[in-house]
mmCIF file of C-alpha atoms in Angstrom:
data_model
loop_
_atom_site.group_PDB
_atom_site.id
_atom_site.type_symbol
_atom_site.label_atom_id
_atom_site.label_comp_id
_atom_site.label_asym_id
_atom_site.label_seq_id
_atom_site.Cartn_x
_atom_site.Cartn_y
_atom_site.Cartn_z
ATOM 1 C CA UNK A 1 106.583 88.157 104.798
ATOM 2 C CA UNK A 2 103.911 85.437 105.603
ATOM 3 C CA UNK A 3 102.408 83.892 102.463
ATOM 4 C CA UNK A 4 99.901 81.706 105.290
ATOM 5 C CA UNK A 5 96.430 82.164 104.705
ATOM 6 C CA UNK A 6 94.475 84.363 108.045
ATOM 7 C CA UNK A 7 91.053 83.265 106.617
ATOM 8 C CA UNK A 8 89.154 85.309 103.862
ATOM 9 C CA UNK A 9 90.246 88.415 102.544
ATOM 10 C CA UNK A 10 88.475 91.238 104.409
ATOM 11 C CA UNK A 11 88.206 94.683 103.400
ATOM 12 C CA UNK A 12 87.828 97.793 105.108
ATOM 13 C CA UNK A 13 87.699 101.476 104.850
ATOM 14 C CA UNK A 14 90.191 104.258 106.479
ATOM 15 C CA UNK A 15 89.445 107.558 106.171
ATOM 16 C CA UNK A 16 87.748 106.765 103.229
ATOM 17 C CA UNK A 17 90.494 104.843 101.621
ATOM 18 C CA UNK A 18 89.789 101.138 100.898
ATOM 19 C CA UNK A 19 92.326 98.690 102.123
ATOM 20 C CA UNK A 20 92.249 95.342 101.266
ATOM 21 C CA UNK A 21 93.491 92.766 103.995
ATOM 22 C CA UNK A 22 95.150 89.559 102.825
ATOM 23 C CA UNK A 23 98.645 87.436 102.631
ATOM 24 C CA UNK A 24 100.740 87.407 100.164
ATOM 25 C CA UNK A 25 99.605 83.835 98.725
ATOM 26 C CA UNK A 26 95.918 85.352 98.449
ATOM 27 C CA UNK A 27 97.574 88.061 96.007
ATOM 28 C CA UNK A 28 99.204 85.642 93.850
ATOM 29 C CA UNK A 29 96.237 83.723 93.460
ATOM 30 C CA UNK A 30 94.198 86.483 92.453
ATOM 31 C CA UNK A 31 96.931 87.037 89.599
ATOM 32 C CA UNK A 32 96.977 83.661 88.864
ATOM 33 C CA UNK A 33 92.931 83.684 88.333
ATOM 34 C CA UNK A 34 93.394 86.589 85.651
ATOM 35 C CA UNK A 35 92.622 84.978 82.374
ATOM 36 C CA UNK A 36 93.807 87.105 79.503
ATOM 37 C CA UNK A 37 90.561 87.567 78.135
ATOM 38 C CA UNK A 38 89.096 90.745 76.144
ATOM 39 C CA UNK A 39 85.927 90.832 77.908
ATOM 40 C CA UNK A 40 87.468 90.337 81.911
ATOM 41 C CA UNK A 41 87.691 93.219 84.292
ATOM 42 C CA UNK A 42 91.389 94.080 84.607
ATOM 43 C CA UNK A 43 92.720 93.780 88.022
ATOM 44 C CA UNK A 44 94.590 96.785 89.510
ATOM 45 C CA UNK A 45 97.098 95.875 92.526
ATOM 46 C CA UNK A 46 98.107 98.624 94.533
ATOM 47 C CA UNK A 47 99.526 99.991 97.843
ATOM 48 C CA UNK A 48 97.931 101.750 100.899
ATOM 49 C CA UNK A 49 100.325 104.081 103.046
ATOM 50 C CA UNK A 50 100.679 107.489 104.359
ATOM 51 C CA UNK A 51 101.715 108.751 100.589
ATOM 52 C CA UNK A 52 98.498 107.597 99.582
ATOM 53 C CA UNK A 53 96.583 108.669 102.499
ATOM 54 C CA UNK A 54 97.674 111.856 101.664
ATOM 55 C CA UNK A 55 96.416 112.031 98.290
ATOM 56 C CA UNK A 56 93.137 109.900 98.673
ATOM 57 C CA UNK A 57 92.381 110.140 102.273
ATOM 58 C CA UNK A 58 88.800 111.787 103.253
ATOM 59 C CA UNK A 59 89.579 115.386 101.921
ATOM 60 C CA UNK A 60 91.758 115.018 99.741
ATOM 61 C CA UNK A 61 92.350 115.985 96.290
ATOM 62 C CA UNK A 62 91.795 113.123 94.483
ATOM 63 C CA UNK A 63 88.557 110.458 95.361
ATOM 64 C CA UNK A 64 89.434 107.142 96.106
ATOM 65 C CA UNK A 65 90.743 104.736 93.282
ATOM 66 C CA UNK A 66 87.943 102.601 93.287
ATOM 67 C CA UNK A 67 85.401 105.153 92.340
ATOM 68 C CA UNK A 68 88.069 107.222 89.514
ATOM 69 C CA UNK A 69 87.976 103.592 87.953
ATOM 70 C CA UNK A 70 84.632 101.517 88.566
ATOM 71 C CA UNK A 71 85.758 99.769 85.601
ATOM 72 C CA UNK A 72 88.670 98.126 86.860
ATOM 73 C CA UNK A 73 88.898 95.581 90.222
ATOM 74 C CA UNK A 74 90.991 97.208 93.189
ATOM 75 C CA UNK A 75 92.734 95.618 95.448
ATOM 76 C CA UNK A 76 94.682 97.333 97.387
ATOM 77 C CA UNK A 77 97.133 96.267 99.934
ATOM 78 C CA UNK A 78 98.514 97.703 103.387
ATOM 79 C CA UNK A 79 101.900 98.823 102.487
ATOM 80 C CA UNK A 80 102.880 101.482 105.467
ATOM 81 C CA UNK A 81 103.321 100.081 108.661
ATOM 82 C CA UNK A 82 100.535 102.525 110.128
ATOM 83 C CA UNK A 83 97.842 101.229 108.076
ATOM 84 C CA UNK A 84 98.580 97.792 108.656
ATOM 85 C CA UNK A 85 98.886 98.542 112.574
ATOM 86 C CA UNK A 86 95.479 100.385 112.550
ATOM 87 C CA UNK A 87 93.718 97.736 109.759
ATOM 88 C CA UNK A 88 95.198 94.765 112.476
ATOM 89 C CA UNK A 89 93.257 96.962 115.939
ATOM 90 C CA UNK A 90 90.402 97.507 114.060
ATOM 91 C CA UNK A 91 89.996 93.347 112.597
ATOM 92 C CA UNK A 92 91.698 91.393 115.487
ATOM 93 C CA UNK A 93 94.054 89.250 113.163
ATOM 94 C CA UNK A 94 97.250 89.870 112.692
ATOM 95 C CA UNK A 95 97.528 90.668 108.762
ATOM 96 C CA UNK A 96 100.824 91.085 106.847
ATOM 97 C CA UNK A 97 102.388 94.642 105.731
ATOM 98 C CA UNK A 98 102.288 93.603 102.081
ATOM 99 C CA UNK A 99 104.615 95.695 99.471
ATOM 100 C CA UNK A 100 104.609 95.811 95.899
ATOM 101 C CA UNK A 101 108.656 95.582 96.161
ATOM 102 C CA UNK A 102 108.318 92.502 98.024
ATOM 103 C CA UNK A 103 105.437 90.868 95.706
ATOM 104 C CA UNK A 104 107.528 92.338 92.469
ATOM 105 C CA UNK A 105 109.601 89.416 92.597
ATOM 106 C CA UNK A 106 106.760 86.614 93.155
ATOM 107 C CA UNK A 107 104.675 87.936 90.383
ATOM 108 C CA UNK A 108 107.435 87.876 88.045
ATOM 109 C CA UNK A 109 108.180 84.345 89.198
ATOM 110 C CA UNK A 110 104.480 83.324 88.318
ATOM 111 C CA UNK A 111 104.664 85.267 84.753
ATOM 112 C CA UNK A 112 107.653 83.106 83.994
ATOM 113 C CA UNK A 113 105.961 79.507 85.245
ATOM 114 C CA UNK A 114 102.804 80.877 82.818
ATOM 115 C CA UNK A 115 103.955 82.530 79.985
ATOM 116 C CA UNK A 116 102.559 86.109 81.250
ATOM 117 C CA UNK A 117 103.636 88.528 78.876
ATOM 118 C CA UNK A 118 105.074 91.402 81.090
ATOM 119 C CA UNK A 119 105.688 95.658 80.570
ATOM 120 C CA UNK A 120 107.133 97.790 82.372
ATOM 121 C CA UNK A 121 105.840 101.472 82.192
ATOM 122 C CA UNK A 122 107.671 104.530 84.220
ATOM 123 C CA UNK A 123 111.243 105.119 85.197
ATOM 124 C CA UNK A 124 114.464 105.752 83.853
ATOM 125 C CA UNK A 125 116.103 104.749 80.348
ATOM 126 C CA UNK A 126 119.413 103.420 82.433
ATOM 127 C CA UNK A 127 117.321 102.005 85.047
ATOM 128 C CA UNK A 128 115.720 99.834 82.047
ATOM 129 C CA UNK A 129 118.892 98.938 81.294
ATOM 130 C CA UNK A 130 119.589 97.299 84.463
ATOM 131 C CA UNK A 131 116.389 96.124 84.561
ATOM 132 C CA UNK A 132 116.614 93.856 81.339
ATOM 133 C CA UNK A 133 119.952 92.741 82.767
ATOM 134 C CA UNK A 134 118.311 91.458 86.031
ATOM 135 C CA UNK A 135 115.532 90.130 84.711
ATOM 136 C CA UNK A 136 117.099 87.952 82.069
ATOM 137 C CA UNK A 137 119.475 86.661 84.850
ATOM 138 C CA UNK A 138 116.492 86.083 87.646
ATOM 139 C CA UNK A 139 113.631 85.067 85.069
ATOM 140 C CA UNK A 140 115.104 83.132 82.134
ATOM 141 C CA UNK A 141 112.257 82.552 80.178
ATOM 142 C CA UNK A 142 110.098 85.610 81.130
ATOM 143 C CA UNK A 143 108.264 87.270 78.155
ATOM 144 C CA UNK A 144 109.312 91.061 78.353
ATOM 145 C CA UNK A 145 107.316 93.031 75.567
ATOM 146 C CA UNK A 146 108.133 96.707 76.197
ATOM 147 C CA UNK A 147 109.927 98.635 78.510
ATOM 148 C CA UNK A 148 108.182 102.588 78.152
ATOM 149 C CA UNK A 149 110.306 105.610 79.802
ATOM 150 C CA UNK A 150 107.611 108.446 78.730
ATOM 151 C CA UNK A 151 108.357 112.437 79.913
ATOM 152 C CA UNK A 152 105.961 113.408 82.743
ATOM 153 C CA UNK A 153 104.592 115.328 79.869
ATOM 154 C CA UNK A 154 103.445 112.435 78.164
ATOM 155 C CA UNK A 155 101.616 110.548 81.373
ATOM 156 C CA UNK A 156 99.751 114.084 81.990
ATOM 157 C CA UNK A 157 98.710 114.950 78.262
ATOM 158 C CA UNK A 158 95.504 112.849 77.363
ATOM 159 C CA UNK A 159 96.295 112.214 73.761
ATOM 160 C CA UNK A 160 99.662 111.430 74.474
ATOM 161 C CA UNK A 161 98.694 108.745 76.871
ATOM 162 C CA UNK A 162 96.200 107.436 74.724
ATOM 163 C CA UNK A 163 98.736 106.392 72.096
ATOM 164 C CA UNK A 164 100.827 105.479 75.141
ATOM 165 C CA UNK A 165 98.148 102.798 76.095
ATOM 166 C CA UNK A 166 97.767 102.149 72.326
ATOM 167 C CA UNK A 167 101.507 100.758 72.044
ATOM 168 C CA UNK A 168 101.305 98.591 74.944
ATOM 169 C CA UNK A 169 98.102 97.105 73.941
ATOM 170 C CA UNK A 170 100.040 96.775 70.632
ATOM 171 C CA UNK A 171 102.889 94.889 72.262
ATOM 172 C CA UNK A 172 100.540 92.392 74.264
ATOM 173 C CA UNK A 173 101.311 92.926 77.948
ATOM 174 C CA UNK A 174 99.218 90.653 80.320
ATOM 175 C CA UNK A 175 100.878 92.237 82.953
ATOM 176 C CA UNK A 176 102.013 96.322 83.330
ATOM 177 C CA UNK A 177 104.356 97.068 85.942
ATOM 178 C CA UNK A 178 103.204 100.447 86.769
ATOM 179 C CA UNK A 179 106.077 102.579 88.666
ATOM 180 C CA UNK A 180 105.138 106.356 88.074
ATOM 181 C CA UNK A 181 105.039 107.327 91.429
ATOM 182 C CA UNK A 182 101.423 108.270 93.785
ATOM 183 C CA UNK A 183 99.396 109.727 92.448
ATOM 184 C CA UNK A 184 100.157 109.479 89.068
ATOM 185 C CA UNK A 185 100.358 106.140 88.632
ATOM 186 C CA UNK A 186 96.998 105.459 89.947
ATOM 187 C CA UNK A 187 94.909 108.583 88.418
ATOM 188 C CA UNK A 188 96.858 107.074 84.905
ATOM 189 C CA UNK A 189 95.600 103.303 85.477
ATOM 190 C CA UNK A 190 92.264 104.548 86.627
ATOM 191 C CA UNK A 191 91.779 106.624 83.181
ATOM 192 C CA UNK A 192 94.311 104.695 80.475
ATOM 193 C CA UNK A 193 94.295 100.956 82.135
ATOM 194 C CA UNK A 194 91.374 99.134 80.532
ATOM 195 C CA UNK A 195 92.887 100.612 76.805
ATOM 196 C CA UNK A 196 96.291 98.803 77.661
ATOM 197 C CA UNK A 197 94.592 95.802 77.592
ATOM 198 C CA UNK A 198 96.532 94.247 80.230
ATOM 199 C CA UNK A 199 94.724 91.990 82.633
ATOM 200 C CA UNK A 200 96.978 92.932 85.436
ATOM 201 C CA UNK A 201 98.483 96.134 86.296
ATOM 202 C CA UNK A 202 100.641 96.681 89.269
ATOM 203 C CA UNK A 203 100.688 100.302 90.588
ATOM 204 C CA UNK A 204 103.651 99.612 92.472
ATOM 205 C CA UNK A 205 106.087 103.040 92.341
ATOM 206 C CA UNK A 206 109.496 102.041 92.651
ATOM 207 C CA UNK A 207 109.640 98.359 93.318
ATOM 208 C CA UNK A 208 110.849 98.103 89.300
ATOM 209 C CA UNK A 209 114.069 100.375 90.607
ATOM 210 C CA UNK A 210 114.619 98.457 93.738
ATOM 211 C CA UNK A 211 115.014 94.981 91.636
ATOM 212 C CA UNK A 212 117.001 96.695 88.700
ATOM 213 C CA UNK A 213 119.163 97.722 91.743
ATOM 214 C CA UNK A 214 119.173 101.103 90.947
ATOM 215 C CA UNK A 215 117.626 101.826 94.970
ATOM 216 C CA UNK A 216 118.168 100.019 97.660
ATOM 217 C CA UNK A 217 115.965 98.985 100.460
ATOM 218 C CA UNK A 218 116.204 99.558 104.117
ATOM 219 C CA UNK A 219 118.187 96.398 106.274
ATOM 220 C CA UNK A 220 114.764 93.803 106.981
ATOM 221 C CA UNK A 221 114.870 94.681 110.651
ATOM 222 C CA UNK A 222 114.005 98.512 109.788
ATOM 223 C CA UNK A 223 111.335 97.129 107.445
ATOM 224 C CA UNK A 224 110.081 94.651 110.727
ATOM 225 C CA UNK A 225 110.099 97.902 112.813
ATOM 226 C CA UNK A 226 107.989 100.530 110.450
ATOM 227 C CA UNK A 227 111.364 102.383 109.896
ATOM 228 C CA UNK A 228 111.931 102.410 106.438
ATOM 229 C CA UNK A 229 110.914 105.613 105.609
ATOM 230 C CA UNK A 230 113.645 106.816 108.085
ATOM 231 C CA UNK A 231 116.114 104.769 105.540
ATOM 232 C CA UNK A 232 115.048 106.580 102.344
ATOM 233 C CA UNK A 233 114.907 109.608 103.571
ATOM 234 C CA UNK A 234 118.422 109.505 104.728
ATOM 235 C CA UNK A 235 119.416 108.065 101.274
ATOM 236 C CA UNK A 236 117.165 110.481 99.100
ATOM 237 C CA UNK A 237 117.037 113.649 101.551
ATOM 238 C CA UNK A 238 115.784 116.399 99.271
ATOM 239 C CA UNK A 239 113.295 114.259 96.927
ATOM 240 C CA UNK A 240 111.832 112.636 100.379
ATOM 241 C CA UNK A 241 112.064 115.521 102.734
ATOM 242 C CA UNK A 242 108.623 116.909 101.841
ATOM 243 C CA UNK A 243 106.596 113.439 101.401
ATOM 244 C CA UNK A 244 108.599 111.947 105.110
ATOM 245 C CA UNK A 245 108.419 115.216 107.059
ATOM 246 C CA UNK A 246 106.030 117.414 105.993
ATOM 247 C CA UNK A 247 103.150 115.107 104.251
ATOM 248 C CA UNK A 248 103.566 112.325 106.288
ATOM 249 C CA UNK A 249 103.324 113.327 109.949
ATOM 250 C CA UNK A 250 99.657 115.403 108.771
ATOM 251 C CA UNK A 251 98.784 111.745 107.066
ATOM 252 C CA UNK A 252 99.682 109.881 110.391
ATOM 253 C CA UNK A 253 97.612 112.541 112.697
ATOM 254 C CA UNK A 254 94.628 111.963 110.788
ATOM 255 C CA UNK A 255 94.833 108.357 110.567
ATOM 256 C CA UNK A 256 95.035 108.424 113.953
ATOM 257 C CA UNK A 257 91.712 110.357 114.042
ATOM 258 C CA UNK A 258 90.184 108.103 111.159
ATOM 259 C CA UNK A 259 87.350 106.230 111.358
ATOM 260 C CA UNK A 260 87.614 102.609 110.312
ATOM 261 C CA UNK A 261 84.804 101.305 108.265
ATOM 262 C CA UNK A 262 83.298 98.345 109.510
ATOM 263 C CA UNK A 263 85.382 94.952 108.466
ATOM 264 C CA UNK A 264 83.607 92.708 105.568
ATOM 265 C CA UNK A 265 84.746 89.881 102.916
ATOM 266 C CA UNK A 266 86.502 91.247 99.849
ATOM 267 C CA UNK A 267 84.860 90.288 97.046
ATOM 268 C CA UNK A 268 86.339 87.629 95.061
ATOM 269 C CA UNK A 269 89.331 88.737 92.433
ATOM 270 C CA UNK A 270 88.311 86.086 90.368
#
């Protein structure tokens, strides 16, 4: 994964979806530009793929994240190799598939240089575990205030997740590692975000699993070739059957269909 800059960040628009185009060193900076301030726009790091072309894309259920939270700054990366591919016809530059289980690691790296307080919201009470067991052996030093394993019940009842947000404000996050799955995760940032008062969330599904080593990814040359998804569906069968099989080839016919918005500069993450 290239961390070498292509020029500005450039944003465009598939089927309605906004994908941001960038490296990986243009992400870290933007973190690294959060100031953990009370009255800054929280930045909200995400991923564009098929999974969330299904549930964004242009007739959809759900709008795109931008407008469910026009009080937070977006940016959100090309994760599936089909949005990258298309994103890379439409610009003429050769930009980096960018995933949050690849920036995971790099993020936490920076917390630990800065003294970034970090949470971890979503997963599985033995996956946390593991997690404080990695962490602690990867990123002496790294602040970890809170580790939250709520039922799907609680992410889906307002009140609930208000006092949800409420604790993790309470513990002092500056960044929320966010890994409830599309599209919960980002229809819960885009409502609950700003009240966790973390400068950073990172909607980033199961990248938290992946470095606890409770999932594995696919070998790097399936990840080079746009074949993961081939990997965890053979691992995960009945959980990924419907999202691989069913969702996914409908997502890829109509991003093949999908107009692409016409390319311009990001705005600055500052």
């Amino acid at each position: 994964m290239s961390t070498e800059s292509l020029g500005p960040p450039v944003r465009v628009t598939i089927s309605h979806v906004v994908v941001d185009l960038c490296c990986v060193q243009d992400v870290l900076d933007a973190v690294a530009r959060r100031p953990a301030a009370a009255d800054e726009c929280p930045l909200v790091i995400g991923s564009v793929n098929l999974d969330h072309l299904h549930h964004f894309g242009k007739g959809r259920a759900y709008r795109d994240c931008a407008e469910l939270g026009p009080q937070l700054d977006w940016l959100m990366l090309a994760d599936g190799a089909p949005i990258a591919a298309r994103a890379r016809l439409k610009t003429r530059q050769n930009w980096p598939r960018i995933t949050g289980a690849d920036l995971l690691p790099q993020v936490l790296e920076l917390a630990t240089r800065t003294g970034r307080r970090v949470g971890f919201l979503g997963g599985l009470p033995k996956v946390h575990d593991q997690l404080r067991t990695i962490l602690g052996e990867r990123y002496p030093g790294l602040q970890v205030v809170g580790l939250w394993a709520p039922d799907r019940s609680d992410i889906t009842d307002p009140t609930r997740s208000d006092a949800l947000a409420r604790e993790i404000a309470a513990a002092g996050a500056h960044i929320l590692v966010v890994g409830l799955g599309k599209p919960l995760q980002e229809l819960w940032i885009a409502r609950h975000g700003v009240a966790t008062g973390a400068m950073v969330l990172l909607a980033f599904g199961a990248s938290a699993d992946f470095l606890a080593g409770a999932a594995t990814r696919a070998p790097e040359w399936m990840q080079r070739s746009g074949l993961e998804w081939s990997y965890r569906l053979g691992r995960e069968p009945r959980r990924m059957a419907r999202r691989y099989l069913i969702q996914g080839p409908a997502s890829l016919a109509r991003l093949r269909k999908a107009e692409v918005g016409p390319a311009q500069s990001a705005k600055p993450h500052a």
